[in-house]
Amino acid sequence: MVEIWQKTLNWEPNTQQQDNFQQLYELILQGNRQLNLTRITDPREFWEKHLWDSLRGISSLLLSEKSKTSKYSQHLLSSSAKLIDIGTGAGFPGIPIGIVAENINVKLLDSTQKKINFIDTLLTNIQLSNIRTVVGRAEAIGQNPQHRENYDIATVRAVSNASVCAEYTLPLLKQGGLAVIYRGSWTEEETNTLQSATQKLGGAIESIERFTTPLTQSVRHCLYLRKITHTPAKFPRAVGIPTQKPL
Ligand SMILES: C[S@@+](CC[C@H](N)C(=O)[O-])C[C@H]1O[C@@H](n2cnc3c(N)ncnc32)[C@H](O)[C@@H]1O
């Protein structure tokens, strides 16, 4: 698999990171016996849909040479950088990111206590000291001064539509921070809606990347939103409102 990482992401995991990926896979299979964590259990599918896909979203930050061209990327790779993964579920994309970016402080957020309990045990087993968890709703965490405007990167995959994800991520970012929204399909119409939502939240769409996964050639998109200015205090709105009335 090392060659395929290199060929597709121009990066490859070291031995420790490969061991951590293997342990992550085994612990998730074990956890799946008690909890409904993921329907993806085949090793190749797990590699493509959970490991590769998680890292594809931050691939520009894995490339040290490329990152030197961007002041934001340099900052994101610094040891003090903080990342929050919203609606992490069984830990995706946050855990693979924390495994490969050992200097970044990763916070995994989910509203389900059982999933967070599972991740806490998993993190103890794999000994990933740069990753921590928090239980809560993104709407409440985004209004909590301990978390609001406190992160350099916010990731979110398979949680809600893009405007809702923008309302969950942008309030948590410092100015200059980056939201990474992982999507399957994407249309021009959706870009227009997202643009308007992003502006209301103090951000701007920086880029939208379309790509195919390396084994099954499935189409995916990553949306990158830059935090430009403070998010108005009224956002995120109360629990449930972003999904009921997306911006
Ligand atoms: C379909 S799972 C996706 C899990 C993971 N991100 C992935 O891609 O495999 C969605 C997760 O988001 C969590 N979630 C949904 N709404 C949330 C909210 N408002 N705040 C925090 N977590 C939320 C759910 O508990 C669930 O674990």
Tab-separated table of C-alpha atoms and ligand atoms in Angstrom:
chain	number	residue	atom	x	y	z
A	1	MET	CA	0.000	0.000	0.000
A	2	VAL	CA	3.005	2.310	0.455
A	3	GLU	CA	3.330	2.787	-3.320
A	4	ILE	CA	-0.298	3.737	-3.714
A	5	TRP	CA	-0.053	6.353	-0.949
A	6	GLN	CA	2.968	7.796	-2.718
A	7	LYS	CA	1.328	7.693	-6.138
A	8	THR	CA	-1.972	9.253	-5.071
A	9	LEU	CA	-1.032	11.631	-2.240
A	10	ASN	CA	2.695	12.074	-2.891
A	11	TRP	CA	3.222	11.021	0.727
A	12	GLU	CA	3.748	7.751	2.543
A	13	PRO	CA	3.277	6.618	6.144
A	14	ASN	CA	6.295	5.579	8.235
A	15	THR	CA	6.370	2.196	10.012
A	16	GLN	CA	4.861	3.585	13.210
A	17	GLN	CA	1.999	5.191	11.317
A	18	GLN	CA	1.340	1.961	9.410
A	19	ASP	CA	1.208	0.055	12.729
A	20	ASN	CA	-1.190	2.646	14.117
A	21	PHE	CA	-3.467	2.302	11.050
A	22	GLN	CA	-3.496	-1.480	11.504
A	23	GLN	CA	-4.327	-1.169	15.214
A	24	LEU	CA	-7.054	1.350	14.415
A	25	TYR	CA	-8.615	-1.108	11.957
A	26	GLU	CA	-8.516	-4.004	14.429
A	27	LEU	CA	-9.927	-1.957	17.312
A	28	ILE	CA	-12.769	-0.656	15.165
A	29	LEU	CA	-13.648	-4.201	14.106
A	30	GLN	CA	-13.707	-5.204	17.779
A	31	GLY	CA	-15.804	-2.167	18.724
A	32	ASN	CA	-18.246	-2.947	15.946
A	33	ARG	CA	-19.320	-6.080	17.885
A	34	GLN	CA	-20.899	-3.892	20.578
A	35	LEU	CA	-21.553	-0.621	18.762
A	36	ASN	CA	-22.719	0.184	15.267
A	37	LEU	CA	-19.568	2.119	14.361
A	38	THR	CA	-19.165	1.482	10.632
A	39	ARG	CA	-20.471	-0.826	7.931
A	40	ILE	CA	-17.032	-0.767	6.299
A	41	THR	CA	-15.143	-3.811	7.572
A	42	ASP	CA	-13.349	-5.194	4.498
A	43	PRO	CA	-9.641	-4.208	4.830
A	44	ARG	CA	-9.326	-2.698	1.331
A	45	GLU	CA	-12.571	-0.794	1.686
A	46	PHE	CA	-11.508	0.411	5.149
A	47	TRP	CA	-8.202	1.609	3.689
A	48	GLU	CA	-9.903	3.517	0.856
A	49	LYS	CA	-13.009	4.923	2.526
A	50	HIS	CA	-11.682	5.577	6.017
A	51	LEU	CA	-7.893	5.985	5.862
A	52	TRP	CA	-7.206	7.316	2.368
A	53	ASP	CA	-10.336	9.459	2.199
A	54	SER	CA	-9.629	11.006	5.628
A	55	LEU	CA	-6.108	12.008	4.559
A	56	ARG	CA	-7.080	13.167	1.067
A	57	GLY	CA	-8.903	16.086	2.683
A	58	ILE	CA	-5.685	17.422	4.231
A	59	SER	CA	-3.325	16.188	1.515
A	60	SER	CA	-1.969	19.660	0.756
A	61	LEU	CA	-0.792	19.851	4.373
A	62	LEU	CA	1.049	16.539	4.077
A	63	LEU	CA	3.236	17.908	1.297
A	64	SER	CA	5.993	19.799	3.020
A	65	GLU	CA	7.284	21.422	-0.170
A	66	LYS	CA	3.857	22.538	-1.290
A	67	SER	CA	2.994	23.806	2.165
A	68	LYS	CA	5.966	26.179	2.088
A	69	THR	CA	4.161	28.190	-0.563
A	70	SER	CA	1.286	29.050	1.769
A	71	LYS	CA	1.594	31.009	5.002
A	72	TYR	CA	-1.617	29.372	6.231
A	73	SER	CA	-0.346	25.836	5.577
A	74	GLN	CA	2.906	26.564	7.376
A	75	HIS	CA	0.946	27.708	10.384
A	76	LEU	CA	-1.350	24.687	10.218
A	77	LEU	CA	1.624	22.339	10.372
A	78	SER	CA	3.146	24.105	13.364
A	79	SER	CA	3.239	22.310	16.688
A	80	SER	CA	0.665	24.622	18.226
A	81	ALA	CA	-1.931	24.027	15.484
A	82	LYS	CA	-5.334	22.851	16.711
A	83	LEU	CA	-7.806	20.816	14.693
A	84	ILE	CA	-11.382	19.870	15.599
A	85	ASP	CA	-13.247	17.032	13.867
A	86	ILE	CA	-16.991	17.602	14.162
A	87	GLY	CA	-19.329	14.571	14.267
A	88	THR	CA	-16.335	12.271	14.316
A	89	GLY	CA	-18.351	9.038	14.825
A	90	ALA	CA	-15.746	6.266	15.078
A	91	GLY	CA	-12.989	8.881	14.629
A	92	PHE	CA	-12.995	9.904	10.950
A	93	PRO	CA	-11.306	11.850	9.563
A	94	GLY	CA	-9.792	13.003	12.897
A	95	ILE	CA	-7.902	9.882	14.015
A	96	PRO	CA	-6.013	9.214	10.747
A	97	ILE	CA	-5.103	12.917	10.651
A	98	GLY	CA	-3.866	12.776	14.260
A	99	ILE	CA	-1.808	9.671	13.429
A	100	VAL	CA	0.020	11.328	10.524
A	101	ALA	CA	0.246	14.875	11.924
A	102	GLU	CA	1.673	14.058	15.333
A	103	ASN	CA	2.367	17.720	16.160
A	104	ILE	CA	-1.191	18.889	15.677
A	105	ASN	CA	-3.558	18.861	18.658
A	106	VAL	CA	-6.669	17.043	17.462
A	107	LYS	CA	-10.042	17.294	19.200
A	108	LEU	CA	-12.733	14.783	18.271
A	109	LEU	CA	-16.296	16.003	18.847
A	110	ASP	CA	-19.430	13.876	18.774
A	111	SER	CA	-22.830	14.223	20.373
A	112	THR	CA	-23.033	10.489	21.199
A	113	GLN	CA	-21.441	9.592	24.519
A	114	LYS	CA	-21.097	5.893	23.613
A	115	LYS	CA	-18.992	6.690	20.535
A	116	ILE	CA	-16.761	9.030	22.513
A	117	ASN	CA	-16.321	6.366	25.246
A	118	PHE	CA	-15.258	3.904	22.552
A	119	ILE	CA	-12.755	6.398	21.097
A	120	ASP	CA	-11.318	7.170	24.543
A	121	THR	CA	-10.523	3.465	25.039
A	122	LEU	CA	-9.123	3.215	21.504
A	123	LEU	CA	-6.834	6.228	22.035
A	124	THR	CA	-5.473	4.685	25.236
A	125	ASN	CA	-4.739	1.435	23.381
A	126	ILE	CA	-2.984	3.066	20.423
A	127	GLN	CA	-1.336	5.679	22.695
A	128	LEU	CA	-2.141	8.722	20.624
A	129	SER	CA	-1.468	11.518	23.093
A	130	ASN	CA	-2.098	14.375	20.615
A	131	ILE	CA	-5.765	13.393	20.207
A	132	ARG	CA	-8.487	14.242	22.769
A	133	THR	CA	-12.273	13.943	22.757
A	134	VAL	CA	-15.238	16.085	23.689
A	135	VAL	CA	-18.908	15.127	23.894
A	136	GLY	CA	-21.448	17.691	22.758
A	137	ARG	CA	-23.415	19.251	19.952
A	138	ALA	CA	-21.552	21.419	17.461
A	139	GLU	CA	-24.173	24.156	17.987
A	140	ALA	CA	-23.391	24.348	21.745
A	141	ILE	CA	-19.626	23.870	21.412
A	142	GLY	CA	-19.545	26.709	18.850
A	143	GLN	CA	-20.968	29.091	21.475
A	144	ASN	CA	-18.681	27.866	24.257
A	145	PRO	CA	-15.827	30.406	24.810
A	146	GLN	CA	-13.394	27.524	25.448
A	147	HIS	CA	-13.897	26.365	21.868
A	148	ARG	CA	-15.210	29.326	19.853
A	149	GLU	CA	-12.603	30.810	17.464
A	150	ASN	CA	-10.038	28.486	19.014
A	151	TYR	CA	-9.086	26.158	16.125
A	152	ASP	CA	-6.877	26.401	13.029
A	153	ILE	CA	-8.639	23.601	11.126
A	154	ALA	CA	-12.154	22.153	11.444
A	155	THR	CA	-13.040	18.968	9.559
A	156	VAL	CA	-16.478	17.467	9.060
A	157	ARG	CA	-17.480	14.359	7.098
A	158	ALA	CA	-20.903	12.784	6.584
A	159	VAL	CA	-22.674	14.880	9.215
A	160	SER	CA	-25.104	17.147	7.325
A	161	ASN	CA	-25.477	19.298	4.214
A	162	ALA	CA	-22.725	21.784	3.389
A	163	SER	CA	-24.444	24.926	4.730
A	164	VAL	CA	-25.062	23.187	8.056
A	165	CYS	CA	-21.439	22.027	8.104
A	166	ALA	CA	-20.361	25.636	7.458
A	167	GLU	CA	-22.417	26.772	10.462
A	168	TYR	CA	-20.851	24.030	12.616
A	169	THR	CA	-17.246	24.690	11.550
A	170	LEU	CA	-16.708	28.435	10.918
A	171	PRO	CA	-17.601	29.706	14.447
A	172	LEU	CA	-14.945	27.366	15.870
A	173	LEU	CA	-12.158	28.705	13.636
A	174	LYS	CA	-9.696	31.478	14.376
A	175	GLN	CA	-9.402	34.115	11.659
A	176	GLY	CA	-7.311	32.594	8.877
A	177	GLY	CA	-8.401	29.079	9.858
A	178	LEU	CA	-9.610	26.487	7.388
A	179	ALA	CA	-12.782	24.377	7.323
A	180	VAL	CA	-12.586	21.130	5.355
A	181	ILE	CA	-15.992	19.724	4.404
A	182	TYR	CA	-15.881	16.206	2.951
A	183	ARG	CA	-18.591	15.448	0.391
A	184	GLY	CA	-19.573	12.758	-2.075
A	185	SER	CA	-21.297	14.424	-5.042
A	186	TRP	CA	-21.413	18.205	-5.528
A	187	THR	CA	-23.192	20.582	-7.926
A	188	GLU	CA	-22.834	24.197	-9.065
A	189	GLU	CA	-26.198	25.037	-7.452
A	190	GLU	CA	-24.885	23.826	-4.114
A	191	THR	CA	-21.879	26.147	-4.499
A	192	ASN	CA	-24.222	29.143	-4.786
A	193	THR	CA	-26.108	28.210	-1.600
A	194	LEU	CA	-22.871	27.499	0.264
A	195	GLN	CA	-21.369	30.804	-0.858
A	196	SER	CA	-24.182	32.786	0.686
A	197	ALA	CA	-24.113	30.741	3.943
A	198	THR	CA	-20.323	31.049	4.217
A	199	GLN	CA	-20.402	34.848	3.833
A	200	LYS	CA	-22.980	35.187	6.643
A	201	LEU	CA	-20.638	33.192	8.896
A	202	GLY	CA	-17.528	35.316	8.234
A	203	GLY	CA	-15.922	32.991	5.715
A	204	ALA	CA	-15.297	32.521	2.009
A	205	ILE	CA	-15.094	29.480	-0.228
A	206	GLU	CA	-11.396	29.063	-0.993
A	207	SER	CA	-11.579	26.044	-3.262
A	208	ILE	CA	-13.619	23.004	-4.190
A	209	GLU	CA	-11.671	19.904	-5.163
A	210	ARG	CA	-13.122	17.007	-7.112
A	211	PHE	CA	-11.258	13.712	-7.083
A	212	THR	CA	-11.751	9.967	-7.431
A	213	THR	CA	-10.787	7.370	-4.863
A	214	PRO	CA	-7.861	5.126	-5.847
A	215	LEU	CA	-9.436	1.647	-5.688
A	216	THR	CA	-13.066	2.048	-6.739
A	217	GLN	CA	-12.786	5.379	-8.587
A	218	SER	CA	-15.715	6.799	-6.604
A	219	VAL	CA	-16.236	10.542	-7.019
A	220	ARG	CA	-15.599	12.702	-3.945
A	221	HIS	CA	-15.329	16.436	-3.231
A	222	CYS	CA	-13.635	18.465	-0.556
A	223	LEU	CA	-14.809	22.000	0.109
A	224	TYR	CA	-12.296	24.373	1.687
A	225	LEU	CA	-13.678	27.435	3.494
A	226	ARG	CA	-11.406	30.154	4.832
A	227	LYS	CA	-12.411	32.092	7.963
A	228	ILE	CA	-12.022	35.756	7.006
A	229	THR	CA	-13.595	37.677	9.865
A	230	HIS	CA	-15.367	37.065	13.185
A	231	THR	CA	-18.528	34.989	12.969
A	232	PRO	CA	-21.557	37.000	14.189
A	233	ALA	CA	-22.487	36.006	17.771
A	234	LYS	CA	-25.879	34.602	16.725
A	235	PHE	CA	-24.128	31.698	14.904
A	236	PRO	CA	-24.221	28.795	15.401
A	237	ARG	CA	-27.926	28.961	16.151
A	238	ALA	CA	-29.579	26.835	18.865
A	239	VAL	CA	-29.362	23.029	18.749
A	240	GLY	CA	-31.341	21.641	15.819
A	241	ILE	CA	-31.985	24.983	14.078
A	242	PRO	CA	-29.112	24.741	11.551
A	243	THR	CA	-30.534	21.471	10.202
A	244	GLN	CA	-34.159	22.626	10.336
A	245	LYS	CA	-33.461	25.953	8.643
A	246	PRO	CA	-30.121	25.763	6.777
A	247	LEU	CA	-28.672	29.181	5.899
B	1	LIG	C1	-22.715	9.439	9.779
B	1	LIG	S1	-21.737	9.737	11.188
B	1	LIG	C2	-20.209	10.219	10.422
B	1	LIG	C3	-19.040	9.846	11.266
B	1	LIG	C4	-17.658	10.211	10.697
B	1	LIG	N1	-17.490	11.654	10.542
B	1	LIG	C5	-17.373	9.505	9.379
B	1	LIG	O1	-17.274	10.178	8.360
B	1	LIG	O2	-17.242	8.271	9.379
B	1	LIG	C6	-22.341	11.312	11.811
B	1	LIG	C7	-21.888	11.580	13.250
B	1	LIG	O3	-22.152	12.949	13.546
B	1	LIG	C8	-22.631	13.051	14.873
B	1	LIG	N2	-23.408	14.308	14.910
B	1	LIG	C9	-24.523	14.605	14.185
B	1	LIG	N3	-24.933	15.864	14.443
B	1	LIG	C10	-24.044	16.372	15.346
B	1	LIG	C11	-23.937	17.639	16.003
B	1	LIG	N4	-24.813	18.621	15.788
B	1	LIG	N5	-22.911	17.816	16.863
B	1	LIG	C12	-22.010	16.822	17.098
B	1	LIG	N6	-22.075	15.607	16.517
B	1	LIG	C13	-23.073	15.385	15.646
B	1	LIG	C14	-23.429	11.773	15.085
B	1	LIG	O4	-23.525	11.428	16.452
B	1	LIG	C15	-22.624	10.746	14.286
B	1	LIG	O5	-21.681	10.073	15.095
